[in-house]
PDB file of C-alpha atoms in Angstrom:
ATOM      1  CA  MET W   1     -26.295  15.726  -2.371  1.00 74.00           C
ATOM      2  CA  LEU W   2     -22.935  16.613  -1.369  1.00 81.00           C
ATOM      3  CA  ARG W   3     -22.827  14.306   1.365  1.00 82.00           C
ATOM      4  CA  THR W   4     -23.568  11.175  -0.973  1.00 89.00           C
ATOM      5  CA  VAL W   5     -20.964  12.150  -3.844  1.00 90.00           C
ATOM      6  CA  ARG W   6     -18.529  12.088  -0.349  1.00 92.00           C
ATOM      7  CA  ALA W   7     -20.116   9.049   0.748  1.00 93.00           C
ATOM      8  CA  TYR W   8     -19.013   7.271  -2.902  1.00 93.00           C
ATOM      9  CA  LEU W   9     -15.305   8.825  -3.203  1.00 93.00           C
ATOM     10  CA  GLU W  10     -14.589   7.790   0.200  1.00 95.00           C
ATOM     11  CA  LEU W  11     -15.767   4.002  -0.621  1.00 94.00           C
ATOM     12  CA  THR W  12     -12.375   4.282  -3.067  1.00 93.00           C
ATOM     13  CA  LYS W  13     -10.879   4.830   0.101  1.00 89.00           C
ATOM     14  CA  PRO W  14      -8.688   8.096  -0.907  1.00 86.00           C
ATOM     15  CA  ARG W  15      -5.551   6.515   1.214  1.00 80.00           C
ATOM     16  CA  ILE W  16      -5.081   3.877  -1.528  1.00 78.00           C
ATOM     17  CA  LEU W  17      -5.095   6.150  -3.740  1.00 77.00           C
ATOM     18  CA  GLU W  18      -2.679   8.205  -2.713  1.00 80.00           C
ATOM     19  CA  LEU W  19      -0.258   5.553  -2.725  1.00 81.00           C
ATOM     20  CA  LEU W  20      -0.740   5.041  -6.153  1.00 83.00           C
ATOM     21  CA  LEU W  21       0.783   8.808  -6.467  1.00 85.00           C
ATOM     22  CA  VAL W  22       3.230   8.530  -5.102  1.00 90.00           C
ATOM     23  CA  THR W  23       4.665   5.134  -6.710  1.00 94.00           C
ATOM     24  CA  THR W  24       2.927   5.385  -9.589  1.00 95.00           C
ATOM     25  CA  ILE W  25       4.412   8.854 -10.659  1.00 95.00           C
ATOM     26  CA  PRO W  26       8.096   8.674 -10.178  1.00 96.00           C
ATOM     27  CA  VAL W  27       8.333   5.088 -10.924  1.00 97.00           C
ATOM     28  CA  MET W  28       7.478   6.992 -14.593  1.00 97.00           C
ATOM     29  CA  VAL W  29       9.879   9.029 -14.424  1.00 97.00           C
ATOM     30  CA  PHE W  30      12.129   6.853 -13.614  1.00 97.00           C
ATOM     31  CA  ALA W  31      10.921   4.275 -15.807  1.00 97.00           C
ATOM     32  CA  ALA W  32      10.847   7.389 -19.159  1.00 96.00           C
ATOM     33  CA  ALA W  33      14.404   8.740 -18.034  1.00 93.00           C
ATOM     34  CA  GLY W  34      13.072  12.212 -16.273  1.00 91.00           C
ATOM     35  CA  ARG W  35      11.388  12.797 -19.719  1.00 92.00           C
ATOM     36  CA  PRO W  36       7.563  10.899 -19.182  1.00 92.00           C
ATOM     37  CA  ASP W  37       4.365  10.904 -21.410  1.00 96.00           C
ATOM     38  CA  ILE W  38       2.268  13.384 -19.529  1.00 96.00           C
ATOM     39  CA  ALA W  39      -0.608  12.121 -21.939  1.00 97.00           C
ATOM     40  CA  LEU W  40       0.622   8.163 -20.882  1.00 97.00           C
ATOM     41  CA  LEU W  41       1.458   9.668 -17.413  1.00 97.00           C
ATOM     42  CA  GLY W  42      -2.222  10.881 -17.087  1.00 96.00           C
ATOM     43  CA  ALA W  43      -3.994   7.448 -18.378  1.00 97.00           C
ATOM     44  CA  VAL W  44      -1.793   4.947 -16.153  1.00 97.00           C
ATOM     45  CA  LEU W  45      -3.127   7.781 -12.926  1.00 96.00           C
ATOM     46  CA  VAL W  46      -6.483   7.555 -13.644  1.00 96.00           C
ATOM     47  CA  GLY W  47      -6.517   3.506 -14.420  1.00 97.00           C
ATOM     48  CA  GLY W  48      -4.924   2.367 -11.461  1.00 95.00           C
ATOM     49  CA  ALA W  49      -7.532   5.266  -9.747  1.00 95.00           C
ATOM     50  CA  LEU W  50      -9.836   3.543 -11.027  1.00 96.00           C
ATOM     51  CA  SER W  51      -8.942   0.100 -10.388  1.00 96.00           C
ATOM     52  CA  ALA W  52      -8.277   1.209  -6.896  1.00 94.00           C
ATOM     53  CA  GLY W  53     -11.104   2.464  -6.013  1.00 95.00           C
ATOM     54  CA  SER W  54     -13.136  -0.235  -7.108  1.00 96.00           C
ATOM     55  CA  ALA W  55     -10.230  -2.427  -5.044  1.00 95.00           C
ATOM     56  CA  GLY W  56     -11.503  -0.065  -1.390  1.00 95.00           C
ATOM     57  CA  ALA W  57     -15.455  -0.614  -2.384  1.00 96.00           C
ATOM     58  CA  PHE W  58     -15.376  -3.835  -3.472  1.00 96.00           C
ATOM     59  CA  ASN W  59     -13.589  -4.363   0.317  1.00 95.00           C
ATOM     60  CA  MET W  60     -16.131  -2.130   2.199  1.00 96.00           C
ATOM     61  CA  TYR W  61     -19.290  -3.843   0.542  1.00 96.00           C
ATOM     62  CA  PHE W  62     -17.558  -7.743   1.760  1.00 96.00           C
ATOM     63  CA  GLU W  63     -16.538  -5.948   4.786  1.00 94.00           C
ATOM     64  CA  ARG W  64     -18.905  -3.487   6.290  1.00 94.00           C
ATOM     65  CA  GLU W  65     -20.365  -6.105   8.652  1.00 92.00           C
ATOM     66  CA  SER W  66     -17.323  -6.323  10.384  1.00 91.00           C
ATOM     67  CA  ASP W  67     -16.630  -2.358   9.786  1.00 92.00           C
ATOM     68  CA  ALA W  68     -19.572  -1.814  12.099  1.00 92.00           C
ATOM     69  CA  VAL W  69     -17.879  -3.345  15.378  1.00 91.00           C
ATOM     70  CA  MET W  70     -14.837  -1.773  14.495  1.00 90.00           C
ATOM     71  CA  GLU W  71     -14.605   2.122  15.954  1.00 87.00           C
ATOM     72  CA  ARG W  72     -11.783   2.706  13.216  1.00 87.00           C
ATOM     73  CA  THR W  73     -14.403   2.123  10.401  1.00 90.00           C
ATOM     74  CA  ALA W  74     -18.034   2.214  12.569  1.00 90.00           C
ATOM     75  CA  ARG W  75     -18.631   5.448   9.856  1.00 92.00           C
ATOM     76  CA  ARG W  76     -18.142   3.628   6.948  1.00 94.00           C
ATOM     77  CA  PRO W  77     -20.340   4.463   4.217  1.00 94.00           C
ATOM     78  CA  LEU W  78     -22.352   1.230   3.917  1.00 95.00           C
ATOM     79  CA  VAL W  79     -22.019   0.852   7.535  1.00 94.00           C
ATOM     80  CA  THR W  80     -24.025   4.252   8.073  1.00 93.00           C
ATOM     81  CA  GLY W  81     -26.315   3.550   6.026  1.00 93.00           C
ATOM     82  CA  VAL W  82     -25.689   6.431   3.089  1.00 94.00           C
ATOM     83  CA  VAL W  83     -24.890   4.156   0.546  1.00 95.00           C
ATOM     84  CA  SER W  84     -26.897   0.880   0.247  1.00 95.00           C
ATOM     85  CA  ALA W  85     -24.892  -2.516   0.421  1.00 96.00           C
ATOM     86  CA  ARG W  86     -26.583  -3.127  -3.809  1.00 96.00           C
ATOM     87  CA  ALA W  87     -25.437   0.133  -4.928  1.00 96.00           C
ATOM     88  CA  GLY W  88     -21.486  -0.374  -2.912  1.00 96.00           C
ATOM     89  CA  LEU W  89     -21.413  -3.341  -4.818  1.00 97.00           C
ATOM     90  CA  ILE W  90     -22.690  -1.582  -8.288  1.00 97.00           C
ATOM     91  CA  PHE W  91     -19.831   1.113  -7.330  1.00 97.00           C
ATOM     92  CA  ALA W  92     -17.253  -1.625  -7.618  1.00 97.00           C
ATOM     93  CA  THR W  93     -17.788  -3.457 -10.215  1.00 97.00           C
ATOM     94  CA  VAL W  94     -18.640  -0.678 -12.677  1.00 98.00           C
ATOM     95  CA  LEU W  95     -15.283   1.155 -11.169  1.00 97.00           C
ATOM     96  CA  GLY W  96     -13.463  -2.285 -12.212  1.00 97.00           C
ATOM     97  CA  ILE W  97     -14.724  -2.620 -15.413  1.00 98.00           C
ATOM     98  CA  SER W  98     -14.183   0.564 -16.542  1.00 98.00           C
ATOM     99  CA  SER W  99     -10.404   0.345 -15.515  1.00 97.00           C
ATOM    100  CA  VAL W 100      -9.865  -2.412 -17.515  1.00 98.00           C
ATOM    101  CA  GLY W 101     -11.539  -0.577 -20.422  1.00 98.00           C
ATOM    102  CA  TRP W 102      -9.410   1.785 -19.846  1.00 98.00           C
ATOM    103  CA  MET W 103      -5.950   0.275 -19.325  1.00 98.00           C
ATOM    104  CA  LEU W 104      -6.160  -1.253 -22.339  1.00 98.00           C
ATOM    105  CA  THR W 105      -7.582   1.288 -24.930  1.00 98.00           C
ATOM    106  CA  PHE W 106      -5.143   4.135 -23.401  1.00 98.00           C
ATOM    107  CA  VAL W 107      -2.047   1.677 -21.902  1.00 98.00           C
ATOM    108  CA  GLY W 108      -1.794  -0.885 -23.264  1.00 97.00           C
ATOM    109  CA  PRO W 109      -2.634  -5.317 -22.568  1.00 97.00           C
ATOM    110  CA  LEU W 110       0.157  -5.684 -20.335  1.00 98.00           C
ATOM    111  CA  PRO W 111       0.391  -3.155 -17.898  1.00 97.00           C
ATOM    112  CA  ALA W 112      -3.700  -3.864 -18.059  1.00 98.00           C
ATOM    113  CA  ALA W 113      -2.969  -6.874 -17.068  1.00 98.00           C
ATOM    114  CA  LEU W 114      -1.052  -6.500 -14.346  1.00 97.00           C
ATOM    115  CA  SER W 115      -3.676  -3.938 -13.309  1.00 97.00           C
ATOM    116  CA  THR W 116      -6.455  -5.895 -13.761  1.00 97.00           C
ATOM    117  CA  ALA W 117      -4.209  -8.706 -10.902  1.00 96.00           C
ATOM    118  CA  GLY W 118      -3.694  -6.525  -8.824  1.00 95.00           C
ATOM    119  CA  LEU W 119      -7.335  -5.553  -8.177  1.00 96.00           C
ATOM    120  CA  VAL W 120      -8.408  -9.111  -8.341  1.00 96.00           C
ATOM    121  CA  LEU W 121      -4.720  -9.769  -5.721  1.00 95.00           C
ATOM    122  CA  TYR W 122      -6.756  -7.069  -3.219  1.00 95.00           C
ATOM    123  CA  VAL W 123     -10.778  -8.601  -3.632  1.00 95.00           C
ATOM    124  CA  VAL W 124     -10.239 -12.087  -3.683  1.00 95.00           C
ATOM    125  CA  PHE W 125      -7.257 -12.731  -2.686  1.00 92.00           C
ATOM    126  CA  TYR W 126      -6.553 -10.262   0.452  1.00 94.00           C
ATOM    127  CA  THR W 127     -10.052  -9.881   1.061  1.00 93.00           C
ATOM    128  CA  LEU W 128     -11.545 -12.774   0.804  1.00 93.00           C
ATOM    129  CA  LEU W 129      -9.520 -15.087   1.350  1.00 93.00           C
ATOM    130  CA  LEU W 130      -6.704 -14.688   4.138  1.00 91.00           C
ATOM    131  CA  LYS W 131      -7.578 -11.467   6.061  1.00 92.00           C
ATOM    132  CA  ARG W 132      -9.419 -13.979   8.242  1.00 90.00           C
ATOM    133  CA  ARG W 133      -7.580 -17.060   7.883  1.00 91.00           C
ATOM    134  CA  THR W 134      -3.818 -16.103   8.530  1.00 92.00           C
ATOM    135  CA  GLU W 135      -2.599 -13.017  10.479  1.00 91.00           C
ATOM    136  CA  GLN W 136       0.001 -13.080   7.304  1.00 89.00           C
ATOM    137  CA  ASN W 137      -2.574 -11.387   5.555  1.00 92.00           C
ATOM    138  CA  ILE W 138      -0.721  -8.323   4.821  1.00 93.00           C
ATOM    139  CA  VAL W 139       2.271  -9.861   3.728  1.00 92.00           C
ATOM    140  CA  TRP W 140       0.925 -11.419   0.724  1.00 87.00           C
ATOM    141  CA  GLY W 141      -2.129  -9.722   0.294  1.00 85.00           C
ATOM    142  CA  GLY W 142       0.084  -6.617   0.547  1.00 86.00           C
ATOM    143  CA  VAL W 143       1.352  -8.292  -3.677  1.00 92.00           C
ATOM    144  CA  ALA W 144      -1.737  -6.371  -4.271  1.00 91.00           C
ATOM    145  CA  GLY W 145      -0.314  -2.543  -3.424  1.00 90.00           C
ATOM    146  CA  CYS W 146       3.572  -3.351  -4.792  1.00 94.00           C
ATOM    147  CA  MET W 147       1.635  -3.074  -8.494  1.00 95.00           C
ATOM    148  CA  PRO W 148       1.452   0.318  -9.180  1.00 95.00           C
ATOM    149  CA  VAL W 149       5.270   0.231  -9.674  1.00 97.00           C
ATOM    150  CA  LEU W 150       4.661  -2.551 -12.463  1.00 97.00           C
ATOM    151  CA  VAL W 151       1.527  -1.504 -13.943  1.00 97.00           C
ATOM    152  CA  GLY W 152       4.100   2.347 -14.293  1.00 97.00           C
ATOM    153  CA  TRP W 153       7.149   0.667 -15.405  1.00 98.00           C
ATOM    154  CA  THR W 154       5.998  -1.517 -18.498  1.00 98.00           C
ATOM    155  CA  ALA W 155       3.423   1.355 -19.539  1.00 98.00           C
ATOM    156  CA  VAL W 156       6.941   3.040 -20.213  1.00 98.00           C
ATOM    157  CA  ARG W 157       9.200   0.694 -21.223  1.00 97.00           C
ATOM    158  CA  GLY W 158       6.348  -2.692 -22.622  1.00 95.00           C
ATOM    159  CA  ALA W 159       8.309  -4.893 -20.384  1.00 96.00           C
ATOM    160  CA  LEU W 160       9.160  -5.617 -17.149  1.00 95.00           C
ATOM    161  CA  GLU W 161      12.976  -5.594 -16.443  1.00 97.00           C
ATOM    162  CA  TRP W 162      14.720  -5.493 -12.828  1.00 97.00           C
ATOM    163  CA  PRO W 163      14.266  -1.933 -12.261  1.00 97.00           C
ATOM    164  CA  ALA W 164      10.687  -2.758 -11.464  1.00 97.00           C
ATOM    165  CA  VAL W 165      11.013  -6.257  -9.705  1.00 97.00           C
ATOM    166  CA  ILE W 166      13.570  -4.393  -7.114  1.00 98.00           C
ATOM    167  CA  LEU W 167      11.100  -1.466  -6.604  1.00 97.00           C
ATOM    168  CA  PHE W 168       8.595  -3.848  -6.711  1.00 97.00           C
ATOM    169  CA  LEU W 169       9.862  -5.914  -4.013  1.00 97.00           C
ATOM    170  CA  VAL W 170      10.596  -2.195  -1.348  1.00 98.00           C
ATOM    171  CA  VAL W 171       6.924  -1.611  -1.733  1.00 97.00           C
ATOM    172  CA  PHE W 172       6.080  -5.422  -1.016  1.00 97.00           C
ATOM    173  CA  PHE W 173       8.632  -6.284   2.240  1.00 97.00           C
ATOM    174  CA  TRP W 174       7.233  -2.152   3.484  1.00 97.00           C
ATOM    175  CA  THR W 175       4.486  -2.843   4.064  1.00 96.00           C
ATOM    176  CA  PRO W 176       4.317  -5.402   6.650  1.00 96.00           C
ATOM    177  CA  ALA W 177       6.549  -2.906   8.833  1.00 96.00           C
ATOM    178  CA  HIS W 178       4.487   0.181   7.112  1.00 96.00           C
ATOM    179  CA  TYR W 179       1.193  -1.971   8.221  1.00 95.00           C
ATOM    180  CA  TRP W 180       1.295  -3.922  11.639  1.00 96.00           C
ATOM    181  CA  PRO W 181       1.958  -0.699  13.530  1.00 95.00           C
ATOM    182  CA  LEU W 182      -1.073   0.466  13.064  1.00 93.00           C
ATOM    183  CA  SER W 183      -3.262  -2.923  13.693  1.00 93.00           C
ATOM    184  CA  ILE W 184      -1.777  -2.653  17.597  1.00 93.00           C
ATOM    185  CA  ARG W 185      -3.273   0.969  17.501  1.00 93.00           C
ATOM    186  CA  TYR W 186      -6.205  -1.106  16.829  1.00 93.00           C
ATOM    187  CA  ARG W 187      -5.314  -4.410  17.652  1.00 93.00           C
ATOM    188  CA  ASP W 188      -8.247  -4.419  20.288  1.00 92.00           C
ATOM    189  CA  ASP W 189     -11.433  -2.872  17.400  1.00 91.00           C
ATOM    190  CA  TYR W 190      -9.518  -6.240  15.304  1.00 92.00           C
ATOM    191  CA  ARG W 191      -9.763  -8.717  18.546  1.00 93.00           C
ATOM    192  CA  ARG W 192     -13.476  -7.634  18.216  1.00 90.00           C
ATOM    193  CA  ALA W 193     -14.639  -8.468  14.759  1.00 89.00           C
ATOM    194  CA  GLY W 194     -12.524 -11.525  14.555  1.00 90.00           C
ATOM    195  CA  VAL W 195      -9.258 -10.753  12.165  1.00 92.00           C
ATOM    196  CA  PRO W 196      -6.164 -12.547  12.910  1.00 93.00           C
ATOM    197  CA  MET W 197      -3.996  -8.304  11.901  1.00 93.00           C
ATOM    198  CA  LEU W 198      -0.211  -9.828  14.035  1.00 92.00           C
ATOM    199  CA  GLY W 199      -0.156  -6.816  15.870  1.00 91.00           C
ATOM    200  CA  ALA W 200      -4.078  -8.318  17.354  1.00 92.00           C
ATOM    201  CA  THR W 201      -2.509 -12.021  17.660  1.00 94.00           C
ATOM    202  CA  ARG W 202       0.747 -10.321  19.617  1.00 93.00           C
ATOM    203  CA  PRO W 203       2.851  -9.739  21.823  1.00 92.00           C
ATOM    204  CA  PRO W 204       3.631  -6.060  21.118  1.00 90.00           C
ATOM    205  CA  SER W 205       7.428  -6.891  21.225  1.00 90.00           C
ATOM    206  CA  PHE W 206       7.397  -9.779  19.078  1.00 93.00           C
ATOM    207  CA  VAL W 207       5.263  -8.140  16.426  1.00 94.00           C
ATOM    208  CA  ALA W 208       8.083  -4.961  16.889  1.00 94.00           C
ATOM    209  CA  ILE W 209      10.737  -7.375  16.284  1.00 95.00           C
ATOM    210  CA  ARG W 210       8.681  -8.609  13.119  1.00 96.00           C
ATOM    211  CA  VAL W 211       8.610  -4.759  12.192  1.00 96.00           C
ATOM    212  CA  ILE W 212      12.071  -4.059  12.593  1.00 97.00           C
ATOM    213  CA  GLY W 213      13.183  -7.176   9.753  1.00 97.00           C
ATOM    214  CA  PHE W 214      11.254  -6.298   7.323  1.00 97.00           C
ATOM    215  CA  ALA W 215      11.975  -2.838   7.579  1.00 98.00           C
ATOM    216  CA  VAL W 216      16.121  -3.889   7.029  1.00 98.00           C
ATOM    217  CA  VAL W 217      15.048  -6.252   4.458  1.00 98.00           C
ATOM    218  CA  THR W 218      12.777  -2.965   2.854  1.00 98.00           C
ATOM    219  CA  VAL W 219      15.754  -0.582   3.268  1.00 98.00           C
ATOM    220  CA  VAL W 220      18.422  -3.577   1.729  1.00 98.00           C
ATOM    221  CA  CYS W 221      16.192  -4.006  -1.027  1.00 98.00           C
ATOM    222  CA  SER W 222      16.331   0.128  -1.431  1.00 98.00           C
ATOM    223  CA  LEU W 223      19.808  -0.034  -1.410  1.00 98.00           C
ATOM    224  CA  ILE W 224      19.634  -3.000  -4.722  1.00 98.00           C
ATOM    225  CA  LEU W 225      18.401  -0.618  -7.211  1.00 97.00           C
ATOM    226  CA  PRO W 226      22.311   1.303  -7.751  1.00 96.00           C
ATOM    227  CA  PHE W 227      22.938  -2.070  -9.143  1.00 96.00           C
ATOM    228  CA  VAL W 228      20.436  -2.637 -12.043  1.00 96.00           C
ATOM    229  CA  ALA W 229      19.828   1.101 -12.116  1.00 95.00           C
ATOM    230  CA  GLU W 230      21.890   4.483 -13.048  1.00 92.00           C
ATOM    231  CA  VAL W 231      20.715   6.768 -10.418  1.00 94.00           C
ATOM    232  CA  SER W 232      23.016   9.954  -8.158  1.00 91.00           C
ATOM    233  CA  LEU W 233      24.380  10.772  -4.932  1.00 93.00           C
ATOM    234  CA  LEU W 234      21.290  11.358  -4.041  1.00 95.00           C
ATOM    235  CA  TYR W 235      19.605   8.518  -4.276  1.00 96.00           C
ATOM    236  CA  TRP W 236      21.744   6.869  -2.350  1.00 96.00           C
ATOM    237  CA  THR W 237      21.443   9.912   0.319  1.00 97.00           C
ATOM    238  CA  VAL W 238      18.165   9.321   0.281  1.00 97.00           C
ATOM    239  CA  ALA W 239      17.960   5.863   0.390  1.00 98.00           C
ATOM    240  CA  LEU W 240      20.242   5.294   3.400  1.00 98.00           C
ATOM    241  CA  GLY W 241      19.294   8.495   5.542  1.00 97.00           C
ATOM    242  CA  ALA W 242      15.595   7.714   5.575  1.00 97.00           C
ATOM    243  CA  GLY W 243      15.943   3.930   6.164  1.00 97.00           C
ATOM    244  CA  ALA W 244      18.083   4.408   8.377  1.00 97.00           C
ATOM    245  CA  GLY W 245      15.573   6.343   9.975  1.00 97.00           C
ATOM    246  CA  PHE W 246      12.593   4.252   9.289  1.00 97.00           C
ATOM    247  CA  VAL W 247      14.986   0.894  11.185  1.00 97.00           C
ATOM    248  CA  VAL W 248      15.789   3.566  14.673  1.00 97.00           C
ATOM    249  CA  SER W 249      12.080   3.945  14.621  1.00 96.00           C
ATOM    250  CA  ALA W 250      11.670   0.599  14.790  1.00 95.00           C
ATOM    251  CA  SER W 251      14.132  -0.732  16.592  1.00 95.00           C
ATOM    252  CA  LEU W 252      12.536   2.297  19.205  1.00 94.00           C
ATOM    253  CA  MET W 253       9.487   0.718  20.055  1.00 93.00           C
ATOM    254  CA  ARG W 254      11.196  -2.306  20.163  1.00 92.00           C
ATOM    255  CA  SER W 255      12.934  -0.528  23.329  1.00 91.00           C
ATOM    256  CA  ARG W 256       9.905   0.336  24.463  1.00 90.00           C
ATOM    257  CA  ALA W 257       7.892  -3.120  24.104  1.00 85.00           C
ATOM    258  CA  ARG W 258      11.128  -4.207  26.586  1.00 84.00           C
ATOM    259  CA  ARG W 259      10.397  -2.335  28.972  1.00 83.00           C
ATOM    260  CA  GLY W 260       6.895  -2.086  29.238  1.00 78.00           C
ATOM    261  CA  GLY W 261       7.060   1.280  28.276  1.00 75.00           C
ATOM    262  CA  GLU W 262       3.682   3.350  26.294  1.00 79.00           C
ATOM    263  CA  LEU W 263       4.168   1.796  22.259  1.00 83.00           C
ATOM    264  CA  ARG W 264       3.688   4.689  20.422  1.00 91.00           C
ATOM    265  CA  PRO W 265       3.609   2.446  17.420  1.00 92.00           C
ATOM    266  CA  MET W 266       1.601   5.147  15.529  1.00 94.00           C
ATOM    267  CA  LEU W 267       5.167   7.014  15.595  1.00 95.00           C
ATOM    268  CA  VAL W 268       6.643   4.205  13.202  1.00 95.00           C
ATOM    269  CA  PHE W 269       3.548   3.881  10.860  1.00 96.00           C
ATOM    270  CA  ARG W 270       4.161   7.405  10.294  1.00 95.00           C
ATOM    271  CA  ALA W 271       7.806   6.733   9.798  1.00 96.00           C
ATOM    272  CA  SER W 272       7.187   4.835   7.044  1.00 96.00           C
ATOM    273  CA  ILE W 273       5.291   6.814   4.766  1.00 96.00           C
ATOM    274  CA  VAL W 274       8.061   9.468   5.232  1.00 96.00           C
ATOM    275  CA  TYR W 275      10.234   6.569   4.453  1.00 98.00           C
ATOM    276  CA  LEU W 276       8.567   5.707   1.608  1.00 97.00           C
ATOM    277  CA  ALA W 277       7.332   9.437   0.126  1.00 96.00           C
ATOM    278  CA  ALA W 278      11.105  10.723   1.249  1.00 97.00           C
ATOM    279  CA  LEU W 279      12.481   6.888  -1.217  1.00 98.00           C
ATOM    280  CA  PHE W 280      10.230   7.167  -4.429  1.00 97.00           C
ATOM    281  CA  LEU W 281      10.603  11.389  -4.505  1.00 97.00           C
ATOM    282  CA  ALA W 282      14.069   9.531  -4.938  1.00 97.00           C
ATOM    283  CA  VAL W 283      13.343   7.925  -7.830  1.00 97.00           C
ATOM    284  CA  GLY W 284      11.286  10.663  -9.497  1.00 96.00           C
ATOM    285  CA  VAL W 285      13.647  14.014  -9.120  1.00 95.00           C
ATOM    286  CA  ASP W 286      17.040  11.069  -9.713  1.00 93.00           C
ATOM    287  CA  PRO W 287      17.790  11.286 -13.384  1.00 92.00           C
ATOM    288  CA  LEU W 288      17.156  14.693 -13.633  1.00 87.00           C
ATOM    289  CA  LEU W 289      20.692  15.057 -11.983  1.00 83.00           C
ATOM    290  CA  THR W 290      21.502  12.230 -13.222  1.00 66.00           C
ATOM    291  CA  PRO W 291      24.170  13.132 -17.053  1.00 64.00           C
TER     292      PRO W 291
END
């Protein structure tokens, strides 16, 4: 029984839920000037978790055959048979329908529409249409991962505004810079599965340059926020400091690639996680410091 419960939890891709928490909570605190409605916050997190869980389960359902030939994903529940394909599809569908109903009932029509758009983008646009057709898949498919920012903001403010757009762009440009190092690490997996991730189709030096470029644009976007919203010195400090660390880590990977040394792409992958977590933590804490 416990094994089955764990398998269904794995279908929801808990790591995606972590991104939901990291971005949604700080954005809602920031949008509410440090005084979010706790009930609304909880409702958004539940609805977002249902939507993200549904997206993850649909993704595993449609990719179960390619997952079987990749070392990184070969132990997923639909591959091992702990959960049947039919049960996985039903689970994904129930979560998706529940997320829409929950958001409409307890959050509002605009956040519900944005949340649903994120689910559709991830499942249809990214998983079914882009992932196997272009090495730019994660660039445009990553839009789905940016939607929690807009959902959280509109749940509080009732409308899209410039701060939400800027933070959306931060996550948008961060996503490829975060994921491409991982695709270098698992390039043999992606080649076996026939998935054209950039790290599997291009030389590491080429990928490293792209990672640097997207990391720089991510940091630049983060520095636009103070021009459309009031922030304290804390935000400036974190945006500049953590941003510099992110860009430097990518630059070091580029240097190692040019010298023919060990790439160590996972260092960049981890640096990207630290950067995003630090930046959005500053977003959430900043209103508490601003008079």
